[in-house]
XYZ file of C-alpha atoms in Angstrom:
570
model
C -52.378 43.226 20.414
C -49.785 40.779 21.722
C -47.430 42.277 24.263
C -43.746 42.096 23.340
C -41.551 41.674 26.383
C -37.827 41.339 26.817
C -36.595 38.216 28.623
C -34.866 39.184 31.861
C -31.140 38.398 32.060
C -29.872 35.874 34.555
C -28.637 37.212 37.863
C -24.988 38.095 37.469
C -25.245 37.938 33.674
C -22.416 39.889 32.068
C -23.560 42.755 29.902
C -21.808 43.164 26.591
C -19.925 46.438 26.478
C -19.435 48.168 23.168
C -16.090 49.676 22.323
C -16.486 53.437 22.189
C -14.302 55.735 20.126
C -13.369 58.744 22.256
C -12.017 60.958 19.499
C -13.489 64.299 18.550
C -13.117 63.412 14.900
C -14.525 60.013 13.988
C -12.463 57.544 12.049
C -14.735 56.255 9.302
C -14.939 52.510 9.836
C -18.717 52.112 9.539
C -18.929 50.426 12.933
C -22.050 50.256 15.096
C -20.636 52.841 17.506
C -19.578 55.295 14.829
C -22.909 55.156 13.012
C -24.829 55.452 16.283
C -22.786 58.455 17.452
C -23.659 60.400 14.317
C -27.368 59.793 14.887
C -27.116 60.646 18.592
C -25.293 63.898 17.862
C -27.764 64.850 15.145
C -30.738 64.322 17.454
C -29.125 66.339 20.248
C -28.206 69.132 17.842
C -31.758 69.359 16.499
C -33.155 69.785 19.994
C -30.410 72.023 21.381
C -31.789 75.006 19.485
C -35.176 74.621 21.152
C -33.943 73.583 24.565
C -30.452 75.111 24.556
C -29.658 72.788 27.478
C -30.608 75.528 29.947
C -33.240 76.835 32.338
C -33.865 80.276 33.837
C -33.745 81.028 37.545
C -36.281 83.322 39.206
C -33.751 86.169 38.776
C -33.544 85.593 35.042
C -30.107 83.990 35.160
C -29.325 81.138 32.798
C -28.687 77.903 34.647
C -27.063 75.023 32.812
C -29.101 71.844 33.219
C -27.281 68.926 34.781
C -28.081 65.445 33.555
C -28.442 62.981 36.400
C -28.129 59.514 34.898
C -30.246 56.703 36.298
C -28.362 53.929 37.984
C -27.335 50.850 36.067
C -30.155 48.310 35.673
C -32.738 50.879 36.765
C -35.937 50.716 34.718
C -37.048 53.955 33.087
C -39.939 55.111 30.898
C -39.021 56.893 27.662
C -40.694 58.005 24.428
C -38.922 57.099 21.215
C -38.174 60.062 18.928
C -36.679 58.311 15.900
C -34.959 55.223 14.546
C -31.201 55.240 14.204
C -29.336 53.775 11.250
C -28.373 50.896 13.546
C -32.052 49.917 13.841
C -32.381 51.079 17.457
C -34.874 53.585 18.811
C -33.552 56.898 20.140
C -35.268 58.683 23.038
C -34.407 62.070 24.521
C -33.980 62.704 28.222
C -36.223 65.162 30.053
C -34.017 68.166 29.206
C -33.134 66.915 25.702
C -29.459 66.756 26.690
C -29.021 62.987 26.639
C -30.157 60.111 24.413
C -31.356 56.650 25.395
C -30.718 53.938 22.805
C -33.443 51.286 22.995
C -33.638 48.307 20.609
C -36.926 46.810 19.324
C -38.711 50.167 19.511
C -40.169 52.529 16.906
C -40.838 56.289 16.786
C -43.809 57.193 18.951
C -43.494 54.189 21.263
C -43.533 54.798 24.981
C -41.462 51.950 26.387
C -40.004 50.670 29.600
C -36.252 50.205 29.275
C -33.474 49.028 31.576
C -30.286 51.072 31.751
C -27.205 49.059 30.774
C -24.249 51.338 29.977
C -23.871 55.107 30.340
C -21.423 57.071 28.175
C -21.198 60.553 29.673
C -18.806 62.049 27.138
C -20.927 60.990 24.182
C -24.203 61.820 25.953
C -26.014 58.556 25.420
C -27.042 55.458 27.334
C -27.494 51.931 26.001
C -30.653 50.415 27.421
C -32.427 47.077 27.161
C -35.974 46.956 25.880
C -38.345 45.662 28.585
C -41.851 46.173 27.199
C -44.160 48.595 25.425
C -46.230 50.882 27.647
C -48.009 52.747 24.853
C -47.501 51.592 21.249
C -46.825 53.925 18.354
C -49.196 54.016 15.397
C -46.347 52.437 13.391
C -46.169 49.405 15.686
C -48.325 46.334 15.124
C -47.132 43.393 17.205
C -49.469 41.032 15.347
C -46.929 41.227 12.499
C -44.300 39.523 14.659
C -43.745 35.944 13.458
C -41.000 34.837 15.822
C -41.421 34.020 19.536
C -37.802 35.033 20.158
C -38.237 38.565 18.809
C -37.056 41.276 21.234
C -34.553 38.794 22.703
C -32.634 37.406 19.708
C -30.213 39.878 18.124
C -31.091 38.809 14.571
C -34.187 40.879 13.702
C -35.150 44.415 14.683
C -38.229 45.334 12.629
C -40.823 42.562 12.727
C -43.380 44.933 14.316
C -43.083 47.409 11.416
C -44.953 47.281 8.117
C -42.750 46.298 5.208
C -43.350 49.704 3.613
C -41.963 51.397 6.735
C -38.963 49.070 6.738
C -38.130 49.959 3.128
C -38.574 53.683 3.785
C -36.219 53.498 6.760
C -33.576 51.698 4.707
C -33.737 54.436 2.101
C -33.112 56.924 4.916
C -30.113 54.857 6.105
C -28.486 55.350 2.700
C -29.284 59.082 2.699
C -27.790 59.522 6.175
C -24.714 57.482 5.276
C -23.827 59.778 2.388
C -24.533 62.855 4.486
C -22.383 61.647 7.392
C -19.557 59.685 5.790
C -18.979 60.684 2.144
C -17.599 64.187 2.821
C -19.448 65.257 -0.332
C -21.490 68.387 -0.911
C -25.243 67.630 -1.043
C -25.485 68.802 -4.651
C -23.157 66.068 -5.932
C -25.130 63.258 -4.259
C -28.138 62.144 -6.327
C -31.507 61.429 -4.752
C -31.713 57.933 -3.312
C -34.431 55.968 -5.055
C -36.949 53.793 -3.223
C -35.458 50.620 -1.757
C -36.178 47.521 -3.823
C -38.037 45.081 -1.596
C -37.440 41.372 -1.261
C -40.089 39.140 -2.868
C -39.975 37.121 0.365
C -40.023 38.856 3.738
C -39.845 35.576 5.672
C -38.393 32.226 4.650
C -35.682 33.871 2.561
C -32.345 33.149 4.262
C -30.444 30.361 2.533
C -27.760 30.221 5.215
C -27.872 30.264 9.023
C -25.124 29.515 11.537
C -26.552 28.786 14.998
C -24.049 27.891 17.694
C -23.668 26.695 21.259
C -21.153 27.736 23.898
C -18.684 25.546 25.760
C -19.638 23.733 28.966
C -19.973 25.762 32.192
C -16.679 26.163 34.009
C -14.636 25.505 30.881
C -11.367 27.409 31.077
C -9.630 29.183 28.276
C -6.489 28.455 26.301
C -3.527 27.284 28.260
C -5.553 26.668 31.401
C -5.108 22.893 31.318
C -1.358 22.840 31.819
C -1.733 20.416 34.699
C -2.970 17.763 32.292
C -6.445 17.456 33.773
C -9.192 16.612 31.324
C -11.386 19.397 30.016
C -14.907 19.307 31.455
C -17.716 18.059 29.232
C -21.400 18.929 29.063
C -23.705 17.845 31.874
C -26.731 18.703 29.727
C -27.583 20.000 26.264
C -26.679 23.720 26.133
C -28.767 26.426 24.453
C -28.357 26.148 20.684
C -29.187 29.296 18.766
C -28.093 32.900 18.456
C -26.850 35.702 20.695
C -29.204 37.612 22.919
C -29.327 41.289 21.965
C -26.600 43.216 23.786
C -25.372 40.267 25.869
C -22.744 37.564 25.726
C -25.391 34.934 26.081
C -26.662 32.350 23.607
C -30.410 31.799 23.718
C -31.960 28.507 22.717
C -33.783 28.889 19.412
C -35.730 25.964 17.991
C -36.696 27.619 14.722
C -35.902 30.759 12.715
C -38.756 31.906 10.437
C -36.537 34.021 8.188
C -34.720 30.829 7.129
C -35.891 28.879 4.104
C -37.848 25.678 4.619
C -34.769 23.575 3.897
C -32.663 25.541 6.375
C -35.360 25.357 9.054
C -35.666 21.612 8.552
C -31.888 21.315 8.758
C -31.868 23.325 11.971
C -34.353 20.945 13.584
C -32.355 17.876 12.566
C -29.021 19.354 13.624
C -30.420 20.267 17.025
C -31.512 16.661 17.446
C -28.098 15.389 16.345
C -26.185 17.666 18.719
C -28.446 16.632 21.614
C -27.631 12.971 20.953
C -23.890 13.581 20.530
C -23.345 16.294 23.132
C -21.066 14.130 25.284
C -18.583 13.995 22.399
C -18.117 17.792 22.538
C -15.604 19.399 24.875
C -16.139 22.930 23.648
C -18.734 25.034 21.861
C -19.346 24.810 18.133
C -21.009 26.600 15.213
C -23.489 24.711 13.056
C -23.599 25.406 9.320
C -27.009 25.312 7.629
C -26.763 26.070 3.899
C -29.489 25.539 1.339
C -28.610 23.829 -1.927
C -30.848 23.535 -4.989
C -31.229 20.753 -7.522
C -33.224 21.459 -10.667
C -35.070 18.490 -12.131
C -36.319 18.083 -15.658
C -39.863 17.109 -16.596
C -38.803 13.473 -16.250
C -40.860 12.372 -13.201
C -38.293 9.768 -12.123
C -37.238 10.805 -8.597
C -33.610 11.724 -8.035
C -32.198 10.851 -4.593
C -30.594 13.640 -2.555
C -26.835 13.907 -2.373
C -25.161 11.854 0.337
C -25.206 13.577 3.700
C -27.776 16.188 2.658
C -30.987 16.823 4.547
C -33.836 16.635 2.059
C -35.813 19.721 1.259
C -39.038 20.563 2.934
C -40.137 22.785 0.076
C -42.643 21.464 -2.419
C -43.073 24.247 -4.950
C -41.787 24.435 -8.492
C -39.910 27.537 -9.467
C -39.129 29.065 -12.804
C -37.468 32.425 -13.401
C -40.373 34.233 -11.710
C -38.716 36.009 -8.788
C -42.014 36.529 -6.983
C -42.509 32.812 -6.318
C -43.164 32.541 -2.558
C -42.817 29.490 -0.390
C -46.527 29.035 0.335
C -46.117 26.341 2.964
C -43.747 28.367 5.117
C -45.647 31.629 4.867
C -49.013 29.999 5.455
C -47.659 28.512 8.663
C -46.301 31.880 9.728
C -49.576 33.650 9.010
C -51.398 31.116 11.137
C -48.927 31.708 13.958
C -47.410 28.211 13.818
C -43.859 29.475 13.993
C -42.317 26.252 15.247
C -43.935 23.726 12.898
C -41.336 22.443 10.444
C -42.465 21.120 7.094
C -42.492 17.352 6.470
C -39.292 15.433 5.887
C -40.152 14.342 2.353
C -42.025 16.091 -0.430
C -42.572 15.015 -4.032
C -41.368 17.731 -6.415
C -43.923 19.563 -8.527
C -43.081 20.334 -12.144
C -42.423 23.957 -12.998
C -43.738 25.995 -15.924
C -40.267 26.082 -17.486
C -39.960 22.315 -17.656
C -38.246 21.734 -14.342
C -38.847 21.709 -10.641
C -36.540 22.616 -7.794
C -35.624 20.385 -4.895
C -34.009 22.018 -1.884
C -31.638 20.341 0.560
C -29.733 21.594 3.580
C -25.969 21.062 3.690
C -24.160 20.996 7.026
C -20.614 20.218 5.831
C -18.707 23.434 5.131
C -16.574 21.706 2.490
C -19.515 20.215 0.598
C -20.695 21.944 -2.572
C -23.874 24.031 -2.470
C -25.699 24.936 -5.674
C -27.621 28.173 -6.329
C -29.588 29.260 -9.393
C -30.145 32.852 -10.510
C -32.536 32.733 -13.450
C -30.757 30.327 -15.814
C -27.307 30.756 -14.247
C -25.960 28.105 -11.899
C -23.343 28.593 -9.180
C -21.488 25.925 -7.222
C -19.662 26.985 -4.064
C -18.233 25.453 -0.934
C -21.101 25.544 1.552
C -19.008 27.419 4.093
C -17.916 30.133 1.654
C -19.633 33.453 1.018
C -22.581 33.744 -1.331
C -25.568 36.094 -1.113
C -28.059 34.684 1.407
C -31.356 35.812 -0.128
C -31.865 34.038 -3.426
C -35.351 35.494 -3.950
C -34.042 39.013 -4.643
C -30.967 38.048 -6.672
C -32.729 38.068 -10.094
C -33.911 41.664 -9.519
C -30.541 42.640 -8.106
C -28.452 41.268 -10.976
C -30.960 42.605 -13.540
C -30.626 46.114 -12.096
C -26.847 46.022 -12.383
C -27.088 44.588 -15.889
C -29.437 47.428 -16.900
C -27.261 50.184 -15.421
C -23.692 49.015 -15.805
C -23.179 50.531 -19.268
C -23.099 54.320 -19.695
C -25.687 56.125 -21.797
C -24.615 56.187 -25.416
C -22.644 59.284 -26.320
C -20.967 60.385 -29.555
C -17.932 61.676 -27.647
C -17.134 58.564 -25.613
C -16.058 55.136 -26.731
C -18.400 52.223 -25.921
C -17.563 50.223 -22.830
C -16.589 46.715 -23.933
C -14.640 45.256 -20.995
C -15.513 44.231 -17.448
C -13.259 43.859 -14.428
C -14.929 42.221 -11.440
C -12.817 43.054 -8.385
C -13.529 41.066 -5.221
C -15.110 38.621 -7.682
C -15.501 35.702 -5.271
C -16.995 32.753 -7.148
C -17.868 34.905 -10.173
C -21.397 36.180 -9.540
C -21.071 39.429 -11.500
C -18.469 38.267 -14.022
C -20.803 35.470 -15.105
C -24.197 37.203 -14.977
C -22.853 40.261 -16.854
C -20.595 38.481 -19.341
C -23.019 38.710 -22.281
C -22.688 42.529 -22.300
C -18.933 42.582 -22.864
C -16.312 41.474 -25.337
C -14.137 40.231 -22.494
C -14.403 40.006 -18.717
C -11.884 39.410 -15.936
C -12.607 38.465 -12.345
C -9.871 39.126 -9.801
C -9.677 38.125 -6.156
C -6.953 37.548 -3.583
C -8.423 34.129 -2.648
C -7.216 31.195 -4.789
C -10.155 29.087 -3.546
C -12.638 31.688 -4.794
C -10.891 31.863 -8.148
C -11.068 28.077 -8.478
C -14.830 28.208 -7.859
C -15.196 31.043 -10.367
C -13.431 28.990 -13.069
C -15.769 26.069 -12.386
C -18.848 28.281 -12.470
C -17.834 29.882 -15.764
C -17.453 26.418 -17.241
C -20.803 25.305 -15.806
C -22.503 28.303 -17.459
C -20.624 27.918 -20.758
C -19.039 31.368 -20.412
C -16.294 31.708 -23.016
C -15.303 35.369 -22.707
C -14.322 35.434 -19.006
C -11.085 34.720 -17.213
C -10.173 34.778 -13.555
C -6.994 35.597 -11.708
C -5.838 35.347 -8.095
C -4.089 38.701 -7.951
C -1.916 40.153 -5.234
C -3.730 42.836 -3.232
C -0.958 45.346 -3.849
C -1.159 45.031 -7.656
C -4.713 44.111 -8.603
C -4.719 46.009 -11.906
C -1.042 45.537 -12.798
C -1.656 43.059 -15.623
C -4.814 44.654 -17.022
C -4.525 45.351 -20.756
C -8.073 46.657 -21.242
C -8.284 50.323 -22.313
C -9.460 52.225 -19.242
C -12.002 54.345 -21.133
C -13.628 51.190 -22.480
C -13.750 49.377 -19.131
C -16.148 49.156 -16.203
C -15.050 47.895 -12.783
C -17.474 46.203 -10.387
C -16.433 46.144 -6.744
C -18.200 44.247 -3.972
C -15.898 44.413 -0.927
C -16.526 43.063 2.579
C -18.216 45.231 5.233
C -15.012 47.126 6.010
C -15.021 48.502 2.463
C -12.013 49.182 0.256
C -8.650 50.053 1.704
C -6.670 53.117 0.622
C -4.300 51.024 -1.463
C -7.122 49.562 -3.556
C -8.760 52.952 -4.128
C -5.382 54.403 -5.126
C -4.923 51.609 -7.675
C -8.456 52.075 -8.998
C -7.981 55.818 -9.519
C -4.621 55.199 -11.179
C -6.207 52.712 -13.604
C -9.147 55.093 -14.164
C -11.922 52.948 -15.688
C -14.751 54.737 -17.472
C -17.316 53.390 -15.050
C -17.468 51.942 -11.525
C -20.281 49.925 -9.963
C -19.858 49.750 -6.199
C -21.964 47.084 -4.432
C -21.885 47.106 -0.638
C -23.446 45.440 2.385
C -22.246 48.410 4.505
C -23.464 51.673 3.001
C -21.414 53.700 5.496
C -18.052 52.433 4.265
C -19.398 52.619 0.709
C -20.172 56.316 1.217
C -16.653 56.883 2.558
C -15.058 55.169 -0.455
C -17.347 56.807 -3.007
C -16.337 60.159 -1.521
C -12.709 59.336 -2.331
C -13.590 58.422 -5.940
C -15.654 61.566 -6.461
C -12.868 63.745 -5.039
C -10.447 61.962 -7.357
C -6.692 61.896 -7.668
C -4.074 62.272 -10.389
C -6.503 63.747 -12.882
C -9.092 61.006 -12.450
C -12.379 61.699 -10.700
C -15.940 60.408 -10.841
C -19.487 61.639 -10.783
C -22.002 59.753 -8.668
C -24.768 58.849 -11.087
C -27.231 56.901 -8.929
C -27.810 55.246 -5.552
C -30.128 52.271 -5.156
C -30.894 50.188 -2.081
C -31.909 46.509 -2.059
C -33.468 44.795 0.931
C -31.566 41.527 1.165
C -32.506 41.083 4.830
C -36.137 41.952 5.640
C -36.996 42.368 9.342
C -33.425 43.576 10.033
C -31.663 46.936 9.904
C -29.334 45.911 7.061
C -29.529 47.294 3.517
C -27.487 46.532 0.395
C -26.529 49.564 -1.681
C -25.485 49.934 -5.326
C -23.661 53.104 -6.385
C -23.056 53.820 -10.076
C -20.169 56.161 -10.909
C -19.019 57.565 -14.239
C -15.617 59.037 -14.964
C -15.613 62.793 -15.526
C -13.397 64.427 -18.122
C -12.747 68.087 -18.781
C -15.371 70.382 -17.297
C -18.136 67.841 -16.782
C -20.158 68.376 -13.627
C -20.472 65.674 -10.986
C -24.285 65.769 -11.148
C -26.115 67.137 -14.155
């Protein structure tokens, strides 16, 4: 078994400190620290009954154990008890009165870790992973496909089986609703098994590597004397942040990126190396995949100007299980850093077309995505889901569950409101189920893209509006009991004003999609509690693995409005 080892930091390297909330009652913001603290406290509470944080003297007196923390940067040996919802391993101290937080570890591992930051009040220590002393039965380092794993902050779970990853993500959702929803267990339905991604590597359609400014570069306002800002003496590391440190590590290739993105990364690294003297500060590089579908006409179509031509050579129809064989074959053979060739002739698909992938590096250029037969055009720098392989399953699930079960006492739902609609993903893919649909967003640029996408998909029953955040539902004329609202907010979740407006409008059904299940649980708790005579029952919770090898999980919550004496969960 290959030995995973953490790269040692440079002498004098600054360690990234995490902001710690020192309040007895946590404010629910779904942050790393808040989520971690819940898991730390739970682990300590479970063991306090057995250990009770005490020892007996020879006279039978109870003596309170005193935790003596190791010094900073001291290396220690610990055994991992469980995985936190942040993706880090948690290990108990000798007297079970303190927790060590160790990344890149799994339950049962005995690891060497280096102490970084000690938080006495919260009874935990952040530590760096050094190496595995004795592996857990869950760990198999031969699964690791990236030479930067255990250094790069991007992935946490490459040593775990995919089944274990999916099981852990289901547990993340369960813990989130236990810790953050403020709901009684009986009103929270069982979380179903996490839907896996058809591709566990080669799936990310967008990456943003970066490089830092030249050494000795001073901050804003430091050049008041008029002296010229220093340039680069050599090509800096181009890649991603090292786990837990303010340090960029040089990364030549990222195996979770699609072939087109990986090819674009190689070319952009070469370009930056040639042009580095023109940079006076650091920069972020955009790598965004774009898809062109070709008909059965074999006449080649040149790539768009400025695009890096696809490396992928497989035809795709609506089959969501189509896997990039070239990329995954390379990964299986251990050739992590071998990009695919620059040019590849497209192969015709079973549905009468093939797909050609390109990588766009201009944030203002238009990227194209297909979900089954739907097409979406967006500015390359704007938000769109970054795992296209799972999107057909994801949108199909919402389509199958968005309408309530037929009932003789309720009117059929005929209208859709897509809040936080962005470029129209849900408005467009769900439009066939409704008489009329409206997408609302506070971003005029997103609304412009949504209009264009509706036209591109020949959607006639949808409209879009750039609404003010304080009055999102003010102009809605749809009957509330015949309307479903889809919400897909950013990681911070919905603010109180939005939830107040939603409860005042009172749609029959709510579909809450979230990339941060902790803030989703908080918001769902507000909707289930209700206000002004409107409250909801939580019908189902379903996780989707948009980001294999990482600790992130997408969650879909389905809620139905309760009237009269209906129970929250039948």
